[in-house]
Short mmCIF file of C-alpha atoms in Angstrom, two decimals:
data_model
loop_
_atom_site.label_atom_id
_atom_site.label_comp_id
_atom_site.label_asym_id
_atom_site.label_seq_id
_atom_site.Cartn_x
_atom_site.Cartn_y
_atom_site.Cartn_z
CA MET A 1 0.00 0.00 0.00
CA ASN A 2 2.88 2.37 0.75
CA ARG A 3 4.30 1.77 -2.71
CA LEU A 4 0.99 2.79 -4.35
CA ALA A 5 0.82 5.94 -2.19
CA ASN A 6 4.41 6.82 -3.16
CA ILE A 7 3.62 6.40 -6.87
CA ARG A 8 0.53 8.61 -6.55
CA GLN A 9 2.55 11.29 -4.72
CA SER A 10 5.27 11.10 -7.35
CA LEU A 11 2.72 11.52 -10.15
CA LYS A 12 1.13 14.50 -8.37
CA THR A 13 4.53 16.16 -7.95
CA ARG A 14 5.42 15.61 -11.59
CA THR A 15 2.00 16.89 -12.72
CA VAL A 16 2.39 20.07 -10.63
CA ALA A 17 5.96 20.58 -11.90
CA LEU A 18 4.83 20.07 -15.49
CA ALA A 19 1.92 22.50 -15.03
CA ALA A 20 4.26 25.08 -13.48
CA GLY A 21 6.68 24.65 -16.38
CA VAL A 22 3.92 25.11 -18.95
CA MET A 23 2.66 28.20 -17.10
CA LEU A 24 6.16 29.71 -16.96
CA ALA A 25 6.72 28.96 -20.65
CA SER A 26 3.45 30.70 -21.49
CA LEU A 27 4.47 33.78 -19.47
CA ILE A 28 7.91 34.18 -21.03
CA PRO A 29 6.65 35.70 -24.32
CA SER A 30 4.57 38.20 -22.31
CA LEU A 31 7.52 39.13 -20.13
CA VAL A 32 9.80 39.54 -23.14
CA SER A 33 7.14 41.59 -24.93
CA ALA A 34 6.60 43.82 -21.87
CA SER A 35 10.31 44.47 -21.43
CA SER A 36 10.71 45.17 -25.16
CA THR A 37 7.82 47.63 -25.07
CA ALA A 38 9.29 49.41 -22.06
CA ALA A 39 12.59 49.74 -23.91
CA LEU A 40 10.82 51.53 -26.78
CA VAL A 41 9.79 54.55 -24.69
CA ASP A 42 11.44 57.65 -26.16
CA THR A 43 13.42 59.63 -23.62
CA GLN A 44 15.43 61.76 -26.06
CA ALA A 45 14.35 65.39 -26.27
CA PRO A 46 14.21 67.20 -29.62
CA THR A 47 16.83 69.78 -30.50
CA ALA A 48 15.83 73.39 -29.86
CA PRO A 49 14.22 75.34 -32.72
CA THR A 50 16.61 77.89 -34.20
CA ASN A 51 16.59 81.29 -35.89
CA LEU A 52 13.39 82.58 -34.25
CA LYS A 53 12.55 86.00 -35.70
CA PHE A 54 9.64 88.40 -36.17
CA THR A 55 8.17 88.55 -39.67
CA SER A 56 5.49 91.24 -39.24
CA GLY A 57 3.40 93.03 -36.69
CA ASN A 58 1.34 96.03 -35.71
CA SER A 59 0.21 97.63 -32.46
CA THR A 60 -1.79 94.57 -31.34
CA SER A 61 -0.25 91.50 -33.01
CA LEU A 62 3.08 89.93 -33.91
CA SER A 63 3.98 87.19 -36.38
CA MET A 64 7.14 85.10 -36.10
CA LYS A 65 8.85 82.12 -37.68
CA TRP A 66 11.66 79.71 -36.81
CA GLU A 67 13.63 76.81 -38.26
CA ALA A 68 12.55 73.27 -37.47
CA ALA A 69 13.88 71.23 -34.58
CA SER A 70 14.90 67.61 -35.10
CA ASP A 71 14.13 64.52 -33.06
CA ASN A 72 14.94 60.81 -33.20
CA VAL A 73 11.21 60.01 -33.51
CA GLY A 74 9.66 63.27 -34.70
CA VAL A 75 8.51 66.69 -33.52
CA VAL A 76 4.72 66.79 -33.05
CA ALA A 77 4.29 70.34 -31.75
CA TYR A 78 5.91 73.66 -30.98
CA GLU A 79 5.07 75.63 -27.84
CA ILE A 80 5.43 79.40 -28.14
CA TYR A 81 6.13 81.23 -24.88
CA ARG A 82 5.69 84.96 -24.26
CA THR A 83 7.28 87.27 -21.70
CA ASN A 84 10.54 85.74 -20.49
CA TYR A 85 9.43 82.13 -20.97
CA GLY A 86 6.54 82.50 -18.54
CA VAL A 87 3.28 82.46 -20.50
CA LEU A 88 2.31 79.81 -23.04
CA ALA A 89 1.04 81.99 -25.88
CA GLY A 90 0.15 79.13 -28.21
CA VAL A 91 0.85 75.67 -29.59
CA VAL A 92 1.17 74.74 -33.27
CA SER A 93 1.65 71.39 -35.01
CA GLY A 94 5.11 69.99 -35.64
CA SER A 95 4.84 70.85 -39.34
CA THR A 96 4.02 74.52 -38.67
CA LEU A 97 6.96 76.89 -38.30
CA THR A 98 5.04 80.17 -37.82
CA PHE A 99 2.86 81.75 -35.17
CA THR A 100 0.86 84.96 -34.83
CA ASP A 101 0.13 86.31 -31.36
CA THR A 102 -2.91 88.58 -31.27
CA GLY A 103 -4.75 90.71 -28.73
CA LEU A 104 -1.56 92.40 -27.52
CA ASN A 105 -1.33 95.85 -25.92
CA PRO A 106 0.05 98.78 -27.96
CA GLY A 107 3.30 100.27 -26.66
CA THR A 108 4.10 97.17 -24.59
CA PRO A 109 7.37 95.20 -24.70
CA TYR A 110 7.09 91.47 -25.47
CA SER A 111 9.63 88.68 -25.64
CA TYR A 112 9.24 85.19 -27.12
CA SER A 113 10.93 81.81 -27.24
CA VAL A 114 9.87 78.43 -28.66
CA LYS A 115 10.21 74.79 -27.53
CA ALA A 116 9.78 71.65 -29.65
CA VAL A 117 7.79 68.68 -28.28
CA ASP A 118 7.92 65.05 -29.43
CA ALA A 119 5.19 62.39 -29.23
CA ASP A 120 6.33 61.19 -25.79
CA GLY A 121 6.16 64.72 -24.35
CA ASN A 122 9.92 65.35 -24.33
CA ARG A 123 10.59 69.08 -24.66
CA SER A 124 13.61 70.71 -26.23
CA GLY A 125 15.62 73.51 -24.76
CA TRP A 126 14.62 77.09 -25.55
CA SER A 127 15.07 78.63 -28.98
CA ASN A 128 16.89 81.92 -29.18
CA PRO A 129 14.80 84.59 -27.43
CA ILE A 130 13.50 87.61 -29.34
CA GLY A 131 11.96 90.81 -28.04
CA ILE A 132 10.17 93.90 -29.33
CA THR A 133 8.12 96.83 -28.06
CA LEU A 134 4.89 97.25 -30.02
CA PRO A 135 4.18 100.65 -31.52
CA ASN A 136 1.43 102.79 -30.04
CA SER A 137 -1.79 102.78 -32.07
#
């Protein structure tokens, strides 16, 4: 009777070990896939846009342009900041290299700088800053 009990216990142990091995084998592709996906997260910021300059303006609006930034994956947007990098004046698509800021106050000084943004939200450094005082009406 002991021999039969030992055989049953041995079969149970082997069945559990086999089931555990099958389960582990089925998890391995998921683990490899998860670690591969995590490795694909982009952490590289775009280069800063260059050559920011005004193209036109009047007493209440200013237009500007810049040269494109580059990124290992791609630039999806540009953020335009007004007044010493403090106020987000607008956002344009990554294929747009111009911006017009409207509703400004005549006779007021304004400064601008631009940042590039990639699809993972990495932001570049600042472009060159530019500044101007709008004419009075």
